[in-house]
XYZ file of C-alpha atoms in Angstrom:
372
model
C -11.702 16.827 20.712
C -13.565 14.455 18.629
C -12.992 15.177 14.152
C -14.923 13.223 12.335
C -13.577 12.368 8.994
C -15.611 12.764 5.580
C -15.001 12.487 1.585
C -12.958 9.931 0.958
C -13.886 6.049 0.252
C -12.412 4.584 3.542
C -8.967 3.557 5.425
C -7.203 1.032 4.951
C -5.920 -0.166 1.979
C -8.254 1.853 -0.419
C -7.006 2.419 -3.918
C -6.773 6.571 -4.088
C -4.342 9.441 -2.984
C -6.580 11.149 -0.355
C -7.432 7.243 1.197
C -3.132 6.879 1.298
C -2.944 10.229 3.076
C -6.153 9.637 5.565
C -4.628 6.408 6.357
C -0.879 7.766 7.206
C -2.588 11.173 8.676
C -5.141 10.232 11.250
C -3.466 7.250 13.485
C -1.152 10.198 13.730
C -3.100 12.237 15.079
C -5.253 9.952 17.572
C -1.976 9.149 19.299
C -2.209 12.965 20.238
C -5.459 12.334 22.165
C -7.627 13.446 19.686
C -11.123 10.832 19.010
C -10.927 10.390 15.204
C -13.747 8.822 13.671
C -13.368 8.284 9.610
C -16.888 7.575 7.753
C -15.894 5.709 4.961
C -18.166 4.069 2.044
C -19.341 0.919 3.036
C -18.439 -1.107 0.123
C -14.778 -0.496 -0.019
C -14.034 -1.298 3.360
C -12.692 -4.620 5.097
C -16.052 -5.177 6.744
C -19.566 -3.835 7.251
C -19.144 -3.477 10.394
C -17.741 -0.330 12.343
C -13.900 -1.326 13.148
C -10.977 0.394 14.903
C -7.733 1.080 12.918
C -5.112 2.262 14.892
C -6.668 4.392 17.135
C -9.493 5.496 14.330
C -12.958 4.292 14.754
C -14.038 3.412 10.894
C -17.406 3.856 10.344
C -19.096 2.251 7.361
C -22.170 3.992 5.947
C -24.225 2.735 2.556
C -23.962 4.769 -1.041
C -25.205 4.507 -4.519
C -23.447 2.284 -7.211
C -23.819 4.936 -9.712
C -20.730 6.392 -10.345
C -22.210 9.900 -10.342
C -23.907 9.707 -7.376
C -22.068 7.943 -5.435
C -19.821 10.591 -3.442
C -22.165 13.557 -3.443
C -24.780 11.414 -2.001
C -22.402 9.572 1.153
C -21.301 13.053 1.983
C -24.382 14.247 2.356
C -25.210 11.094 4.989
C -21.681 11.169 6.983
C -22.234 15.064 7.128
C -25.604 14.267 8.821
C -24.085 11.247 10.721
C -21.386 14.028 12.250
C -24.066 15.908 13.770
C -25.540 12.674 15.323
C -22.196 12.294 16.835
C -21.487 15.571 17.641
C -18.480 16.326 16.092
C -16.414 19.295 17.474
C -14.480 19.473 14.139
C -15.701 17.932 10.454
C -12.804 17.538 8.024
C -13.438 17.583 4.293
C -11.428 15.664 2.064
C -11.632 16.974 -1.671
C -13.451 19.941 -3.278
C -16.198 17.623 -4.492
C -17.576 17.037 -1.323
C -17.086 20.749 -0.415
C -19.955 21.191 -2.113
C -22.017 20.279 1.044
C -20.331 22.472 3.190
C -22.957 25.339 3.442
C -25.510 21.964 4.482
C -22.878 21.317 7.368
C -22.392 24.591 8.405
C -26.617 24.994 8.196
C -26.343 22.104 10.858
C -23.807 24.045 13.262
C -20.456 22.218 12.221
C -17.076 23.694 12.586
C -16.091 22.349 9.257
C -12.015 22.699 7.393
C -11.552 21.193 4.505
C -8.843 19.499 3.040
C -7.981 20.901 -0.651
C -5.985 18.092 -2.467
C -6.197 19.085 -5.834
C -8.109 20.860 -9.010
C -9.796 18.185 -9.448
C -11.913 19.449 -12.471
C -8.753 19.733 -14.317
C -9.461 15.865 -14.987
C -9.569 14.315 -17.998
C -12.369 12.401 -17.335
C -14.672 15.289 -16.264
C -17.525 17.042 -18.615
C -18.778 20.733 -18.475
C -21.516 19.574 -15.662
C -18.729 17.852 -13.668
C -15.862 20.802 -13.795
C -18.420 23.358 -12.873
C -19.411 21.305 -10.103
C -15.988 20.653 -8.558
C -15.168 24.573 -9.338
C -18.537 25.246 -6.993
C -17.450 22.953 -4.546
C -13.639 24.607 -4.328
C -15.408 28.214 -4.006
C -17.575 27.019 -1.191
C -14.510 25.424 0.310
C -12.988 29.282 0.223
C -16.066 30.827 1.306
C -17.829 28.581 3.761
C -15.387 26.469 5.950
C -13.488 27.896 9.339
C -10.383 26.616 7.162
C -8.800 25.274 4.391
C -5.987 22.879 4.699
C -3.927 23.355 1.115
C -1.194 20.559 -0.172
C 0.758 22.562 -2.288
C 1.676 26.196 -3.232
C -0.949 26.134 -6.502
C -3.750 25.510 -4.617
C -2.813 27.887 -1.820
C -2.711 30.868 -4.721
C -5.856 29.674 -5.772
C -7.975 30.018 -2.364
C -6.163 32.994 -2.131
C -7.366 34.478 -5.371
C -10.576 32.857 -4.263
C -11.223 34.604 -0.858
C -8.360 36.686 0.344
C -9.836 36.551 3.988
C -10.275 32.459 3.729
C -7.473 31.132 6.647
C -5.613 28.594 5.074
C -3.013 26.284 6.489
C -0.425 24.877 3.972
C 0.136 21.136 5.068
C 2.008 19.192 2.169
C 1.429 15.152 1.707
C 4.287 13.308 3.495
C 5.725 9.700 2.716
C 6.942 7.174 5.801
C 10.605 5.969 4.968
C 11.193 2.680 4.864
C 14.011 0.736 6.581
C 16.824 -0.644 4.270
C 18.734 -4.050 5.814
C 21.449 -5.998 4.566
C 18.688 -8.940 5.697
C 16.390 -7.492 2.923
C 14.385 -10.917 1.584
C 12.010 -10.215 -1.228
C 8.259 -11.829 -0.674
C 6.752 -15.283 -2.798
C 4.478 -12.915 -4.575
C 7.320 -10.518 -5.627
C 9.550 -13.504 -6.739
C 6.428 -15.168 -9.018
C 6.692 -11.917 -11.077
C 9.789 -13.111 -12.402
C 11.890 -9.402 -12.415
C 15.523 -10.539 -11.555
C 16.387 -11.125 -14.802
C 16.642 -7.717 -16.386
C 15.954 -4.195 -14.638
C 11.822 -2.609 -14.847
C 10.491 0.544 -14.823
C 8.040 0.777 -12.124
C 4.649 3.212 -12.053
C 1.977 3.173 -9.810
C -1.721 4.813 -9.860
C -5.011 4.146 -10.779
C -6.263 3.357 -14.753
C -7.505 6.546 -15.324
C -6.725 9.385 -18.401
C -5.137 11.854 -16.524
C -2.391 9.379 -15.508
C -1.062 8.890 -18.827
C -0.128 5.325 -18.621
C -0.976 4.816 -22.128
C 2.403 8.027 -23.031
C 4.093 5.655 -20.751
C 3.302 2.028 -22.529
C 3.869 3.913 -25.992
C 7.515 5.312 -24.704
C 8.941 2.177 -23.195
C 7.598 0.471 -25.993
C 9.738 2.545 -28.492
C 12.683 1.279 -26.275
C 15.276 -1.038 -27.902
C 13.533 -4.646 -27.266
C 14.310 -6.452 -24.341
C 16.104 -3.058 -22.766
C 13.472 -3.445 -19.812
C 10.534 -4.416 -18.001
C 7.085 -2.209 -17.108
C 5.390 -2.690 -14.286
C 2.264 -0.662 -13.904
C 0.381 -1.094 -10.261
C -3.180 -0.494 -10.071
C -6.234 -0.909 -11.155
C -9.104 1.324 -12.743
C -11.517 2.728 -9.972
C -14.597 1.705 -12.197
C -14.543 -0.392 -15.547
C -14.709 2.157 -18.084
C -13.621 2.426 -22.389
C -10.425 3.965 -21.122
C -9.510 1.167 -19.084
C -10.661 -1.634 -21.198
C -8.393 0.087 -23.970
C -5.246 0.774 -21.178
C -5.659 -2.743 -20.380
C -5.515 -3.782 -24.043
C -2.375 -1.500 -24.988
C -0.683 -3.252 -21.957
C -1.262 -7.206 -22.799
C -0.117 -6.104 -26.382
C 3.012 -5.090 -25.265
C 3.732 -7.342 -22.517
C 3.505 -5.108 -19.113
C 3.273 -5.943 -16.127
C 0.075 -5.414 -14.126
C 0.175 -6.581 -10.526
C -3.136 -5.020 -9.694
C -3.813 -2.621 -6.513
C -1.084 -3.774 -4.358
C 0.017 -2.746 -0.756
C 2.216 -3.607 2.157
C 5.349 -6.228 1.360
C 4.958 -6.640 -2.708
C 4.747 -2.749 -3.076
C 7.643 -2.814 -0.685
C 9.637 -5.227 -2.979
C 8.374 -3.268 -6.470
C 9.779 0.252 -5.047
C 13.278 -1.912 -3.557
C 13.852 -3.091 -6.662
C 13.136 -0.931 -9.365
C 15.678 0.815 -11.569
C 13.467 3.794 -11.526
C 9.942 5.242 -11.174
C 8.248 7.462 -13.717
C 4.772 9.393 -12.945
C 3.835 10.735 -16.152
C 0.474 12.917 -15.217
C -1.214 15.353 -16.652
C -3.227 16.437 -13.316
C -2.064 15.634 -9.680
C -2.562 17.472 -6.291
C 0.863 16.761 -4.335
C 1.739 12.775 -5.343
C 2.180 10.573 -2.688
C 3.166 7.819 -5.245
C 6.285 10.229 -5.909
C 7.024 10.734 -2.443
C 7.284 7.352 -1.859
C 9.164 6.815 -5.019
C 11.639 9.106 -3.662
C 12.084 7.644 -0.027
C 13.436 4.434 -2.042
C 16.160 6.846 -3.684
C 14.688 5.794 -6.962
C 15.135 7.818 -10.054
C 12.451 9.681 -10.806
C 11.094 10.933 -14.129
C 8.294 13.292 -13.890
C 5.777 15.351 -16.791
C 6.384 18.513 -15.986
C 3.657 20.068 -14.510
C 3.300 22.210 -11.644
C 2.571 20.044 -8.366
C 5.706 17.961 -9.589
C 8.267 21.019 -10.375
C 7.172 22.222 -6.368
C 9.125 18.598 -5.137
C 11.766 20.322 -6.717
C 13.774 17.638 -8.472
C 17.089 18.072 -11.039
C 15.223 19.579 -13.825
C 16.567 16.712 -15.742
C 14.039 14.392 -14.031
C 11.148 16.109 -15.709
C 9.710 15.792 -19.269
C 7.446 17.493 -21.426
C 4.282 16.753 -20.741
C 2.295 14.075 -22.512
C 5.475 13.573 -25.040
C 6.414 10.116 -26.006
C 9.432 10.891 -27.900
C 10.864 12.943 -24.193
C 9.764 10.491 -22.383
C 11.290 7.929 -24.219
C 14.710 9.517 -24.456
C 14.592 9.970 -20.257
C 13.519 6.369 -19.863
C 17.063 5.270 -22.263
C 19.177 7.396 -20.654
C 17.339 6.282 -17.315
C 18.704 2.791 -18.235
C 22.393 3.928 -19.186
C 22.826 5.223 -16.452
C 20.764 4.409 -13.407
C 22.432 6.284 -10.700
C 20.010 6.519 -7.351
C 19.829 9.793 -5.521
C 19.531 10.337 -1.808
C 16.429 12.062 -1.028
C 15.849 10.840 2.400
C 17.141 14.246 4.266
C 14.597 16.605 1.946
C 11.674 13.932 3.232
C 12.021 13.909 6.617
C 12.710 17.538 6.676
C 9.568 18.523 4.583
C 7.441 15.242 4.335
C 7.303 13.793 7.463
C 3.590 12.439 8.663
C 4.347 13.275 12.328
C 5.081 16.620 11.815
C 2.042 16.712 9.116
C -0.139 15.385 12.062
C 1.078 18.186 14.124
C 0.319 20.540 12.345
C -2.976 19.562 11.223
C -3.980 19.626 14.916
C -2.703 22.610 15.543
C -4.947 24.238 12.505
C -7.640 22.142 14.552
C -7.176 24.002 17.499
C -6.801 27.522 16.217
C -10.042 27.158 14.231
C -11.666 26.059 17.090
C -10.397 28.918 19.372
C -11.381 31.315 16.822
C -14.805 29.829 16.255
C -15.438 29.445 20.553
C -14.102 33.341 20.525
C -17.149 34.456 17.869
């Protein structure tokens, strides 16, 4: 069975949750014998060439620079490119590029889409933009063989959507990492210069609806000297929000590694005395799964994909407060205690049973779809 991939901006090591989950998801499922080929956007890929990532064939394909334009328009050429290479199954990624589903479906594609979050909840999105992404989640409800959902929220709103939509509920997962008395942190991790007092670690990209800013404005209330911030990532496009995040953060002296991935991530989750994800809008975080598979302490906003993880409520703050947030991150410090969350992860979060059962939902829409 060969699924060809669409909607997000390319595996591996792209900046975005739906690029972390593609890249855990699908060498998962081509060791089940399925052909996976991911069409990702040429310019934020490794090469410009088509390349094989463990057992994926990546397929680079041009799109605009404009911002605006630039995902509607690369959907609308992998959809095409799908047909070319006759694609038993097309997977969505996102409600945005739902909105080409009826085109895919005009062109004969068995097509299941991959809900990830209400995207138009956004800070960053306009009246033009949120009707847009609610379009492209009703066409997701209406058009597609299936919709894969990440969290109970979004499954209640396909419901509510189209009662007679089949929709599979397949949460995010996080791989565990291995802990060794042997444990050596990397150069890169040492030049930061942490060992000297504990940091607060957050990861994401510079965007509103992160609320790094509530997070640079709490710890900065903190006692000085109490701790360090370290703040991974880097804005998706330059933009006045990021100039001014950017700004707030070389005033008060955090720490910005950039987009980082593979050992210094490793080291920044190891060593952390806790990890705080202070959103206003998230689908199911990854960053907070993977938060949690180090044991860290976690301190959460409280909105609804992070209550469905199902922490201690005393993990959670009020959205968007500084003066909560600031009181969690001192009493973080007093008393930094690390759970054990590894048992709930592999139990609920695991990416081979997430690859499972996305092939199953394969193979059930495609029996269904052979049977009409």
């Amino acid at each position: 069975m060969k699924i060809v991939v669409v909607g997000l901006r390319g595996i591996p090591n792209v900046q975005g949750g739906i690029e972390t989950h593609c890249e855990h998801l699908y060498p998962q499922i081509a060791k089940q014998d399925f052909e996976v080929v991911v069409i990702g956007r040429k310019d934020f890929l490794k090469t410009k060439e088509q390349y094989d990532f463990k057992g994926c064939k990546i397929l680079p394909l041009n799109h605009p620079k404009a911002t605006s334009l630039e995902t509607i328009i690369h959907t609308f050429k992998a959809i095409c490119k799908a047909k070319k290479l006759k694609a038993d199954i097309l997977h969505i990624h996102a409600i945005g590029p739902a909105l080409l589903t009826p085109w895919a479906r005009i062109l004969g594609l068995k097509v299941i889409v991959t809900h990830h979050g209400m995207d138009y909840n956004r800070q960053k999105w306009g009246l033009v933009g949120r009707t847009i992404l609610r379009m492209g989640e009703r066409r997701a409800a209406k058009y597609t063989q299936g919709v894969i959902s990440i969290s109970n929220a979004i499954t209640e709103q396909i419901n509510k959507l189209n009662p007679k939509q089949k929709v599979f509920q397949i949460p995010n997962g996080v791989i565990l990492p291995e802990f060794s008395e042997k444990y050596e942190p990397s150069a890169e991790f040492k030049q930061l210069n942490l060992s000297e007092k504990p940091y607060i670690f957050a990861l994401g990209r510079f965007v509103p609806e992160k609320e790094f800013h509530t997070l640079i404005s709490a710890w900065s209330a903190l006692p000085a000297g109490s701790c360090n911030l370290v703040i991974a990532g880097k804005p998706d496009h330059v933009s006045p929000y990021s100039e001014q995040l950017l700004e707030q953060a070389q005033k008060f002296g955090v720490i910005l590694p950039g987009f980082i991935k593979g050992a210094l991530l490793d080291d920044l989750f190891r060593n952390a005395t806790g990890f705080v994800i202070p959103s206003t809008h998230e689908g199911l975080p990854i960053a907070m799964l993977e938060a949690m598979s180090y044991n860290l302490p976690i301190i959460a906003s409280d909105i609804e994909p992070h209550l469905e993880v199902e922490l201690d409520p005393k993990c959670y703050f009020k959205t968007q407060s500084i003066e909560e947030l600031t009181v969690k991150l001192q009493k973080l410090l007093e008393n930094p205690e690390k759970p054990n969350y590894r048992k709930l992860l592999a139990e609920k979060y695991d990416w081979q049973i997430i690859a499972q059962q996305t092939t199953a939902a394969y193979k059930e829409l495609l029996s269904l779809t052979t049977a009409r």
